[in-house]
mmCIF file of N, CA and C in Angstrom:
data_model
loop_
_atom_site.group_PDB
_atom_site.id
_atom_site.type_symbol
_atom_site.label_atom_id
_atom_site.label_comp_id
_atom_site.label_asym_id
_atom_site.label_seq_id
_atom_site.Cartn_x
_atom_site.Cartn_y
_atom_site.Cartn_z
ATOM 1 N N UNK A 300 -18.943 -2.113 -2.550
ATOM 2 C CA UNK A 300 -18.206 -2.870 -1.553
ATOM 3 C C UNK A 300 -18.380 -4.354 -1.834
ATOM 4 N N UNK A 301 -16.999 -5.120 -1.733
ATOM 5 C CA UNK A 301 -17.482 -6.356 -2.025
ATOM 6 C C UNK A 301 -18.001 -7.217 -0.635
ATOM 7 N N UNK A 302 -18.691 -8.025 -0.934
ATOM 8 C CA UNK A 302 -18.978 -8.981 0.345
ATOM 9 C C UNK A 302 -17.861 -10.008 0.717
ATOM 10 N N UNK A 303 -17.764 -9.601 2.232
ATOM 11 C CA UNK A 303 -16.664 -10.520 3.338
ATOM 12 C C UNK A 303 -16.619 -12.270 2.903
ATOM 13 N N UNK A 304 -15.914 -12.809 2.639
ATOM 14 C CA UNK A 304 -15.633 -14.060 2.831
ATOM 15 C C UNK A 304 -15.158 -14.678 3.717
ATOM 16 N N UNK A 305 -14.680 -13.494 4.997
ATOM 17 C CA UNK A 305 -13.349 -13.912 5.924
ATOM 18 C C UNK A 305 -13.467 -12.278 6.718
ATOM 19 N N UNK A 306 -13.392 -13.095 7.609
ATOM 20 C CA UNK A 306 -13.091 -12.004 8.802
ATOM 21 C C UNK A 306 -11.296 -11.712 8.901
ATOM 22 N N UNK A 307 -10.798 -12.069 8.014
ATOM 23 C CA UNK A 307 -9.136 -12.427 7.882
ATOM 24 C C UNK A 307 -8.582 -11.180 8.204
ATOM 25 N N UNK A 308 -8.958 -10.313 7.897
ATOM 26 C CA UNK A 308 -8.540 -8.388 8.594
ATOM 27 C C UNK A 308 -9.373 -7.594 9.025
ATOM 28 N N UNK A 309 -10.196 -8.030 9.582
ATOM 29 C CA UNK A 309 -11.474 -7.171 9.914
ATOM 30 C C UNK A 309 -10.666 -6.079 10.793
ATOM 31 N N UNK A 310 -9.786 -6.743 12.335
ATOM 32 C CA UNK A 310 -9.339 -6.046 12.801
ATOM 33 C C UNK A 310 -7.925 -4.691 12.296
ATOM 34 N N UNK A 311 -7.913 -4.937 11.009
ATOM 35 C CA UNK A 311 -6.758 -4.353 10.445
ATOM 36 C C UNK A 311 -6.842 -2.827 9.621
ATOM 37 N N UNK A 312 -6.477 -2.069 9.297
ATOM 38 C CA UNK A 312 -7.018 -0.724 8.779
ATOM 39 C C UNK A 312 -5.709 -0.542 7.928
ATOM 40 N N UNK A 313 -5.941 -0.380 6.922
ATOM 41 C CA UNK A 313 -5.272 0.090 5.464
ATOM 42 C C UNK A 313 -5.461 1.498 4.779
ATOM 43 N N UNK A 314 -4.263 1.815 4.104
ATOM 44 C CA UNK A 314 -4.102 3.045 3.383
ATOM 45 C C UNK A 314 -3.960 2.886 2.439
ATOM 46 N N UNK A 315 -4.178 2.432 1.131
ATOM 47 C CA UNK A 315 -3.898 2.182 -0.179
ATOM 48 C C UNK A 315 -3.696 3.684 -0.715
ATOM 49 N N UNK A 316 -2.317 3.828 -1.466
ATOM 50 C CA UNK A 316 -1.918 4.762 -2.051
ATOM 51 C C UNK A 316 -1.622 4.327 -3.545
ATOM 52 N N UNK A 317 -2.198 5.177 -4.401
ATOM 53 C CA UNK A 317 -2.173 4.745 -5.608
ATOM 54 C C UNK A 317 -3.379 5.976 -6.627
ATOM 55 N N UNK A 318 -2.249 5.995 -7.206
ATOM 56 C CA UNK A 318 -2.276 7.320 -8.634
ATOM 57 C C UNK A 318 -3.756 7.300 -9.128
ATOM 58 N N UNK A 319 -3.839 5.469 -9.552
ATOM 59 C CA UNK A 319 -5.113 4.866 -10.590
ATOM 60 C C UNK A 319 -5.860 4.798 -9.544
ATOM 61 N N UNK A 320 -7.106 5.374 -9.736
ATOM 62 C CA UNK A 320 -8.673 4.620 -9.694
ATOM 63 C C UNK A 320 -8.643 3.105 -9.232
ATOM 64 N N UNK A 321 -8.403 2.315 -10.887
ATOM 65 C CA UNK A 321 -8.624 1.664 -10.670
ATOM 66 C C UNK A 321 -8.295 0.918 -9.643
ATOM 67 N N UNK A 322 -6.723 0.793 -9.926
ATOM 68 C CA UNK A 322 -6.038 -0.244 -8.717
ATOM 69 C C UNK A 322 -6.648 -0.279 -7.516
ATOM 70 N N UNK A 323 -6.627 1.579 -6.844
ATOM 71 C CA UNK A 323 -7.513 1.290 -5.258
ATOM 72 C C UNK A 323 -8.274 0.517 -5.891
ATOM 73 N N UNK A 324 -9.707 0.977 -6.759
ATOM 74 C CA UNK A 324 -10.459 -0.596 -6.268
ATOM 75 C C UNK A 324 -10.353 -1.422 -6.273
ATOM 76 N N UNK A 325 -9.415 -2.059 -6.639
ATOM 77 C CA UNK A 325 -8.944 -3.461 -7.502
ATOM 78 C C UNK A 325 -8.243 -3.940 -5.662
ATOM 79 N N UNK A 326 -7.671 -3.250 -5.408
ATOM 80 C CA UNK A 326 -6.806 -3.436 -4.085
ATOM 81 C C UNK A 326 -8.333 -3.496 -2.712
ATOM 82 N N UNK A 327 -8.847 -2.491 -2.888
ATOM 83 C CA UNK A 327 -9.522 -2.516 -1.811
ATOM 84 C C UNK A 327 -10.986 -3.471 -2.015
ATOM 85 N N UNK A 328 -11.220 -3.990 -2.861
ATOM 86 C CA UNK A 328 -12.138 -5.146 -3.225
ATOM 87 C C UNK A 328 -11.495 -6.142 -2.445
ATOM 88 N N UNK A 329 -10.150 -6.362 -3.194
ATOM 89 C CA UNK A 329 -9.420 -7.918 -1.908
ATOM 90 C C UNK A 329 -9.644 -7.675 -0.298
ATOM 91 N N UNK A 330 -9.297 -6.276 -0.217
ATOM 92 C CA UNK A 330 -9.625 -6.243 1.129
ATOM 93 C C UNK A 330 -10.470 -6.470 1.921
ATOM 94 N N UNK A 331 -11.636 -6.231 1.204
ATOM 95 C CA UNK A 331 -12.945 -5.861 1.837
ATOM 96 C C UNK A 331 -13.363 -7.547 2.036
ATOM 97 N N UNK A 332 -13.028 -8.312 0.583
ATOM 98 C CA UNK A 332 -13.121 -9.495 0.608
ATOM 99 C C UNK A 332 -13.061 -10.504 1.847
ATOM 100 N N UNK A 333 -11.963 -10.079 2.112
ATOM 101 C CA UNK A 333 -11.266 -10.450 3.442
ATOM 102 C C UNK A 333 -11.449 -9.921 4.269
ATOM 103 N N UNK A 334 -12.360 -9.243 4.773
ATOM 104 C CA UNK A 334 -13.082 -8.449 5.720
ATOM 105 C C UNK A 334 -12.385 -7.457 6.396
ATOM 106 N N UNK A 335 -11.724 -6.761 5.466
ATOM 107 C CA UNK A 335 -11.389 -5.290 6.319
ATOM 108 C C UNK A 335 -12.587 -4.614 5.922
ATOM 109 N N UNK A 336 -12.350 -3.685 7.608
ATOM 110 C CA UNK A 336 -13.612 -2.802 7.382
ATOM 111 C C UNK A 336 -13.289 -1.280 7.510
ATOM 112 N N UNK A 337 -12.296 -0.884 7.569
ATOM 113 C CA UNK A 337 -11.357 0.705 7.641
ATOM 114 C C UNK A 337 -10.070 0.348 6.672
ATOM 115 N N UNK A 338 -10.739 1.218 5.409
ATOM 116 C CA UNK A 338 -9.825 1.051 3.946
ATOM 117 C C UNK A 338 -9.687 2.691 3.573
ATOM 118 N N UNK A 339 -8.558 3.852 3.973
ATOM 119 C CA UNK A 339 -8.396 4.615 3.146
ATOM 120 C C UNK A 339 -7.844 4.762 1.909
ATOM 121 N N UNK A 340 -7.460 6.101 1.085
ATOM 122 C CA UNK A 340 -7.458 5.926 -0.347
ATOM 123 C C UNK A 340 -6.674 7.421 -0.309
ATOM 124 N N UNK A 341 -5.751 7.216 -0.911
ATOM 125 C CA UNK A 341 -4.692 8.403 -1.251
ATOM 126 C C UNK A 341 -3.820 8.183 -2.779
ATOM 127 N N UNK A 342 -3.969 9.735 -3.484
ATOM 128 C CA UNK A 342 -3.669 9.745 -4.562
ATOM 129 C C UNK A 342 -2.528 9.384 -4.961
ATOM 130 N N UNK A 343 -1.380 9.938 -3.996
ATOM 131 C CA UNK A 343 -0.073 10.065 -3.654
ATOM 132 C C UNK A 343 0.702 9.922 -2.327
ATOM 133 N N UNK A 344 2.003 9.954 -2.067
ATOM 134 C CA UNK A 344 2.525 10.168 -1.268
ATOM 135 C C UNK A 344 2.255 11.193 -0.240
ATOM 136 N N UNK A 345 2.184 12.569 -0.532
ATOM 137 C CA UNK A 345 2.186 13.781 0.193
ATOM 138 C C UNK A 345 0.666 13.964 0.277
ATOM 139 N N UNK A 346 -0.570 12.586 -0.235
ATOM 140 C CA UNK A 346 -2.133 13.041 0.218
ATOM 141 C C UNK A 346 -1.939 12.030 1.150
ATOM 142 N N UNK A 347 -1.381 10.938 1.460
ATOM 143 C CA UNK A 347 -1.048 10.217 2.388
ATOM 144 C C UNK A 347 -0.683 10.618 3.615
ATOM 145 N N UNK A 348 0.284 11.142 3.612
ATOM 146 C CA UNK A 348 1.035 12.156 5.307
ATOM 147 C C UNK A 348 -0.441 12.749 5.984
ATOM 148 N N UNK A 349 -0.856 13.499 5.110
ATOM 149 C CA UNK A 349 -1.875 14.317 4.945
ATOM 150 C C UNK A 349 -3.161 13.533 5.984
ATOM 151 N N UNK A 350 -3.406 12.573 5.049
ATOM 152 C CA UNK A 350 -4.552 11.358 6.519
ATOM 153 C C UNK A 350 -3.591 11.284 7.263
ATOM 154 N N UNK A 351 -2.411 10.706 7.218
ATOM 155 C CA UNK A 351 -2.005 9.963 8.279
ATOM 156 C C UNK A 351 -1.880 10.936 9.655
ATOM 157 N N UNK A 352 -1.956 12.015 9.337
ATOM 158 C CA UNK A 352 -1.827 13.039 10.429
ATOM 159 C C UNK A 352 -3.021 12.947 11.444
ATOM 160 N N UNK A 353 -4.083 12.449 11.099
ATOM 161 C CA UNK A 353 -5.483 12.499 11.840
ATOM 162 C C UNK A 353 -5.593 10.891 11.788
ATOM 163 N N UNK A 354 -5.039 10.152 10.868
ATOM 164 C CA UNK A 354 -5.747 8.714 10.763
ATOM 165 C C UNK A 354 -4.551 7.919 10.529
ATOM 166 N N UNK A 355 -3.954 7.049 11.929
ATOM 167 C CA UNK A 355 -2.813 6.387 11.586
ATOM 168 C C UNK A 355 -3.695 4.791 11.450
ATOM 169 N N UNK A 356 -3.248 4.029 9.634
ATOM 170 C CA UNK A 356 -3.051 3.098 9.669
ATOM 171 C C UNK A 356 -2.843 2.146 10.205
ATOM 172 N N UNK A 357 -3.047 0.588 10.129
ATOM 173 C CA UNK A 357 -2.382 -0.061 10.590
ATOM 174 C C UNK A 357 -0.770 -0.720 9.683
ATOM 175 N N UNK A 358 -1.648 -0.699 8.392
ATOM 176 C CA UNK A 358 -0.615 -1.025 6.976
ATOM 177 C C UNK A 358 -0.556 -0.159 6.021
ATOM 178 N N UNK A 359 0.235 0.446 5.120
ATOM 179 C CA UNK A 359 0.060 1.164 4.043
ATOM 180 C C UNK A 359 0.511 0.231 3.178
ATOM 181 N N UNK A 360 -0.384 0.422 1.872
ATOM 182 C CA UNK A 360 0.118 -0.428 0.708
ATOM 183 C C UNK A 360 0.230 0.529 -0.498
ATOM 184 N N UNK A 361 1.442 0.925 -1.162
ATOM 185 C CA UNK A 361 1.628 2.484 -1.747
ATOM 186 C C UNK A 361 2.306 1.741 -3.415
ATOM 187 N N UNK A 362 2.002 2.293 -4.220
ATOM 188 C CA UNK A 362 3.022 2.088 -5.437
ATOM 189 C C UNK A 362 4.407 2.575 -5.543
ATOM 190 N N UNK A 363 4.746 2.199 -6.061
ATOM 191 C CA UNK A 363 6.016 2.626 -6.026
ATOM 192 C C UNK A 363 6.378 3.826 -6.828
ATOM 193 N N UNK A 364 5.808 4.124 -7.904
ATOM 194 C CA UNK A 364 6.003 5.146 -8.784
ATOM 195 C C UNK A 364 4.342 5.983 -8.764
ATOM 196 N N UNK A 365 4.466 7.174 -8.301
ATOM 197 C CA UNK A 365 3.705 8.131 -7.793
ATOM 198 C C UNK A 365 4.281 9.038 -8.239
ATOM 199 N N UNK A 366 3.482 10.511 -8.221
ATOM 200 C CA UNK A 366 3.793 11.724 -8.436
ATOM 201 C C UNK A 366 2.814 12.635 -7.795
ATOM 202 N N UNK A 367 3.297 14.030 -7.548
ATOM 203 C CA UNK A 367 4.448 14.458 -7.474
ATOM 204 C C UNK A 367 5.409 13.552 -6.123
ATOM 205 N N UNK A 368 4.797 12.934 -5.346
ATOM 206 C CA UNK A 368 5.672 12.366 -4.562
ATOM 207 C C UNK A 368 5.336 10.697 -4.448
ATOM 208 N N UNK A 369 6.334 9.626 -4.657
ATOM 209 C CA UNK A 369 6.469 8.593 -4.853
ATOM 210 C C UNK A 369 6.082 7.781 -3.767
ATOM 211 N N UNK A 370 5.768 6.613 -3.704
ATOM 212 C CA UNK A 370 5.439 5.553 -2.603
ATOM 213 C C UNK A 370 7.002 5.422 -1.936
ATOM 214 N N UNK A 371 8.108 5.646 -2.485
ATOM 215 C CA UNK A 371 9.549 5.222 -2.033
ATOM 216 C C UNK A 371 9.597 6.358 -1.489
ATOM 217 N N UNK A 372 9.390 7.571 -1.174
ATOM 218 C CA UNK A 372 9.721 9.043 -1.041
ATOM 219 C C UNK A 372 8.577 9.131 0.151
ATOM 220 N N UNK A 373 7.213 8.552 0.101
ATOM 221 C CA UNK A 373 6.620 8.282 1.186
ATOM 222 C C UNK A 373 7.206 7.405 2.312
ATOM 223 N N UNK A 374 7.608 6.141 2.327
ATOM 224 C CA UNK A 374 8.339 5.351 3.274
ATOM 225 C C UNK A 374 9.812 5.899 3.203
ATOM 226 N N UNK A 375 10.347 6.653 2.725
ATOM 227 C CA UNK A 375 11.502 7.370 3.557
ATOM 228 C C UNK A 375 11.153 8.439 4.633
ATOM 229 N N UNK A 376 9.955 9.178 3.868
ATOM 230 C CA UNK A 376 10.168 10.470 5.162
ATOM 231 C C UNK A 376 9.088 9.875 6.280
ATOM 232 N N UNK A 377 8.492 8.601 6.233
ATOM 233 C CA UNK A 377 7.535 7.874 7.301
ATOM 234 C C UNK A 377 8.971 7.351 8.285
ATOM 235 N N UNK A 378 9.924 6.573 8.079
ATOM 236 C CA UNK A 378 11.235 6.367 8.041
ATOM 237 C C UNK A 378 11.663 7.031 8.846
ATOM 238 N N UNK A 379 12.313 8.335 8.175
ATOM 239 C CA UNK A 379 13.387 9.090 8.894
ATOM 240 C C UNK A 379 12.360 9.977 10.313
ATOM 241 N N UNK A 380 11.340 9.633 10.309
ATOM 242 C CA UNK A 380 10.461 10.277 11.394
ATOM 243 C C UNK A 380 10.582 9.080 12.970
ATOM 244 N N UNK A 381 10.942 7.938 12.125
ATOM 245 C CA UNK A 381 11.067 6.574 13.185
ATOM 246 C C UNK A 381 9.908 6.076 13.331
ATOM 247 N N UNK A 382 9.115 5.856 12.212
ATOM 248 C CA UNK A 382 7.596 5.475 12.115
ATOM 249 C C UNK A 382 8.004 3.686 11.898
ATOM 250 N N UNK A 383 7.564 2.565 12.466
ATOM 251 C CA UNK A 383 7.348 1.525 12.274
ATOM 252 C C UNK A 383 6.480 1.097 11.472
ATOM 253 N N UNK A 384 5.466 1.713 11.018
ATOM 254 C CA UNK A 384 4.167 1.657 10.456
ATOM 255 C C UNK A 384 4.741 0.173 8.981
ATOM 256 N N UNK A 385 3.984 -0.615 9.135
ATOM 257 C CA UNK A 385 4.510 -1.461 8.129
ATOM 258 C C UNK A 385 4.366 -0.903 6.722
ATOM 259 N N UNK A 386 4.868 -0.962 6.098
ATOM 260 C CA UNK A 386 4.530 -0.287 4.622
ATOM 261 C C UNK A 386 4.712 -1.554 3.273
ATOM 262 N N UNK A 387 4.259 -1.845 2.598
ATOM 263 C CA UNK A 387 4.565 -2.681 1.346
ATOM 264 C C UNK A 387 3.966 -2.024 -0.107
ATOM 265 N N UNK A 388 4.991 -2.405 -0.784
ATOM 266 C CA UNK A 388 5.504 -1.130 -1.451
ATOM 267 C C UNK A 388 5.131 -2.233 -2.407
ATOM 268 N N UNK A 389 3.977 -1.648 -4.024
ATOM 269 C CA UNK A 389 3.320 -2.514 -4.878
ATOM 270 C C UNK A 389 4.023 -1.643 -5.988
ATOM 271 N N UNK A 390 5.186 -2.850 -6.948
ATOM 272 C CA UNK A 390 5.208 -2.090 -7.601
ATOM 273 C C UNK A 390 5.509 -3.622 -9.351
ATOM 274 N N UNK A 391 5.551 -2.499 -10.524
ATOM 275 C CA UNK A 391 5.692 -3.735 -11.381
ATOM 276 C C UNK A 391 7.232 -4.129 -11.656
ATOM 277 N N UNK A 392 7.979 -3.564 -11.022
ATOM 278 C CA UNK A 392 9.704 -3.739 -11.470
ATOM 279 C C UNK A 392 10.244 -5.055 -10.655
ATOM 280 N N UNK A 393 10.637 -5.931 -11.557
ATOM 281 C CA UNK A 393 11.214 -7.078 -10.298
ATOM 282 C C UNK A 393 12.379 -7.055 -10.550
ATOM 283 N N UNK A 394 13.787 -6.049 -11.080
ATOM 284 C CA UNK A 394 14.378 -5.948 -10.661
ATOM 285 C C UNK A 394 15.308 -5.856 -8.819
ATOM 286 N N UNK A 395 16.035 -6.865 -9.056
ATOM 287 C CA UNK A 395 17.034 -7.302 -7.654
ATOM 288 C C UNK A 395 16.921 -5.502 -7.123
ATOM 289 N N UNK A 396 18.019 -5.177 -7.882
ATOM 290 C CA UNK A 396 18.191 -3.747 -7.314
ATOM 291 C C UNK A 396 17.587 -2.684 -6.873
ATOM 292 N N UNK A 397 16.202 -2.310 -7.678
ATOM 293 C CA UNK A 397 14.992 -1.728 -6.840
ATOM 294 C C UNK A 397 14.270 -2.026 -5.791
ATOM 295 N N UNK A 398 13.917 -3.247 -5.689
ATOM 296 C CA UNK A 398 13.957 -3.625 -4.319
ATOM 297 C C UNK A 398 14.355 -3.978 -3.632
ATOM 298 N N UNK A 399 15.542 -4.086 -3.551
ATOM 299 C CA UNK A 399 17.013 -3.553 -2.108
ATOM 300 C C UNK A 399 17.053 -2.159 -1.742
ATOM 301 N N UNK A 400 16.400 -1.136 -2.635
ATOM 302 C CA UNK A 400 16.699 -0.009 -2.285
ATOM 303 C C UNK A 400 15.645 0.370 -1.653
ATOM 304 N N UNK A 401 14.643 -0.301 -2.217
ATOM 305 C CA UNK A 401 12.974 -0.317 -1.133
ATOM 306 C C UNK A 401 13.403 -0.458 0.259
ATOM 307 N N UNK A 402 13.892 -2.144 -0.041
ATOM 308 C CA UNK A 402 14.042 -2.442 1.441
ATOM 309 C C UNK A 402 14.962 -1.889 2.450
ATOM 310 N N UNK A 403 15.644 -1.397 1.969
ATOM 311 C CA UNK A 403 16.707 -0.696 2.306
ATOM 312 C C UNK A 403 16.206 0.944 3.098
ATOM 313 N N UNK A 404 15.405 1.755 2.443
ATOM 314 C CA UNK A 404 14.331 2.587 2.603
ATOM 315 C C UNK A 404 13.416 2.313 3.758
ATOM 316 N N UNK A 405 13.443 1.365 4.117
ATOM 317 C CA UNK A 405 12.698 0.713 4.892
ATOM 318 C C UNK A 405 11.252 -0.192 4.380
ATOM 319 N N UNK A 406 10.958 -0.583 3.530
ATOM 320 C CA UNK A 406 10.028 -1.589 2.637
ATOM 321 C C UNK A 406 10.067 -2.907 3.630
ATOM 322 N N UNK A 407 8.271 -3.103 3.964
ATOM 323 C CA UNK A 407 8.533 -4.029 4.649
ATOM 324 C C UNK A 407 8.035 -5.286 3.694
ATOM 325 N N UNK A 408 7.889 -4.729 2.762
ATOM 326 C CA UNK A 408 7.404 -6.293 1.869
ATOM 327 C C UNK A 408 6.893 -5.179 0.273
ATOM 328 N N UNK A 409 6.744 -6.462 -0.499
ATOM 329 C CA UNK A 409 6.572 -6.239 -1.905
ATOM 330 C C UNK A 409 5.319 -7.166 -2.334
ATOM 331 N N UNK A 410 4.670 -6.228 -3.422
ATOM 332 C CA UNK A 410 3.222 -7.154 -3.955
ATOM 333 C C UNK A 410 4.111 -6.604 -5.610
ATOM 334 N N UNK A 411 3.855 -7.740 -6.174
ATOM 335 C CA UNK A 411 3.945 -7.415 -8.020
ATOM 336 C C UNK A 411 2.705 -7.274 -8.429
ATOM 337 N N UNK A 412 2.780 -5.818 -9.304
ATOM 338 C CA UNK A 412 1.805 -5.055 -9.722
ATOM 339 C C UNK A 412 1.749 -5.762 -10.928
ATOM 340 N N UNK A 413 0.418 -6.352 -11.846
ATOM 341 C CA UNK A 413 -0.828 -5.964 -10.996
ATOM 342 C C UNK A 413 -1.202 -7.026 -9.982
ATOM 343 N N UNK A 414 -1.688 -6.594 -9.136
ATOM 344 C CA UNK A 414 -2.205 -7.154 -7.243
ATOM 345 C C UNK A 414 -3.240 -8.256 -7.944
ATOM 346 N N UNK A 415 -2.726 -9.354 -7.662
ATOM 347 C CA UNK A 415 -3.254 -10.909 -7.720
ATOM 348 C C UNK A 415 -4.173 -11.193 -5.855
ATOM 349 N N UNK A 416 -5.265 -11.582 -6.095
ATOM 350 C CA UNK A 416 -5.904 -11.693 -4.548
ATOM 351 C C UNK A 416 -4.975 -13.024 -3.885
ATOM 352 N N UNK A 417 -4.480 -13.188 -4.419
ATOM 353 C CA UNK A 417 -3.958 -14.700 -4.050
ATOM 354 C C UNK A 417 -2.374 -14.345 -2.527
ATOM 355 N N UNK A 418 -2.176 -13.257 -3.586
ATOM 356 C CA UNK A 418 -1.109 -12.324 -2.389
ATOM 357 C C UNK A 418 -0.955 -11.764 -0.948
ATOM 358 N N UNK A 419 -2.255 -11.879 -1.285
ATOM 359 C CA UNK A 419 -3.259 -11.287 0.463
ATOM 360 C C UNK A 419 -2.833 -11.950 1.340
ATOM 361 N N UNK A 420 -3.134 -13.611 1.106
ATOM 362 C CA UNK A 420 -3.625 -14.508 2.228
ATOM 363 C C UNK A 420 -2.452 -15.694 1.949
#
């Protein structure tokens, strides 16, 4: 765990979804940084639903390209349920058109992969 610099999310609780190892840690180091103190960790999309059923978030931060079910395929069926849940969708494509279709999906924001701490705050 890294040590707090900032109480900046203490009050905030995160879902980091993501395939790699690494990234969660890479993602949940900034967090912790910044003093969140309730950080879950899901492989995929469909291990995601899965917490979220017992443990609703405050933010999910998901990749975009996942398998067998995608971070975009996660914030649709969070979506079509009428979930507000903010979602930001980390992915490396900065194509215009993929993320219109995010946002469009309902994407409430975008981080370019790989996650710079600077993005956080």
């Amino acid at each position: 765990m890294a040590a707090a610099t900032s109480d900046y999310l203490k009050p905030i609780s995160f879902l980091v979804v993501d395939d790699r190892a690494y990234m969660r840690r890479v993602i949940k180091s900034i967090l912790e940084t910044l003093g969140c103190k309730r950080i879950d960790e899901a492989h995929h999309g469909g291990e995601a639903l899965s917490i979220m059923r017992s443990w609703p978030p405050d933010i999910v931060l998901t990749e975009a390209l996942l398998s067998p079910m995608s971070g975009v395929e996660l914030l649709k069926r969070l979506k079509s349920k009428g979930s507000t849940l903010p979602v930001i969708v980390i992915t490396v494509y900065e194509e215009r058109t993929f993320r219109l279709r995010a946002l469009e999906a309902g994407a409430t924001d975008f981080l370019h992969s790989p996650v710079d701490h600077h993005e956080f705050v």
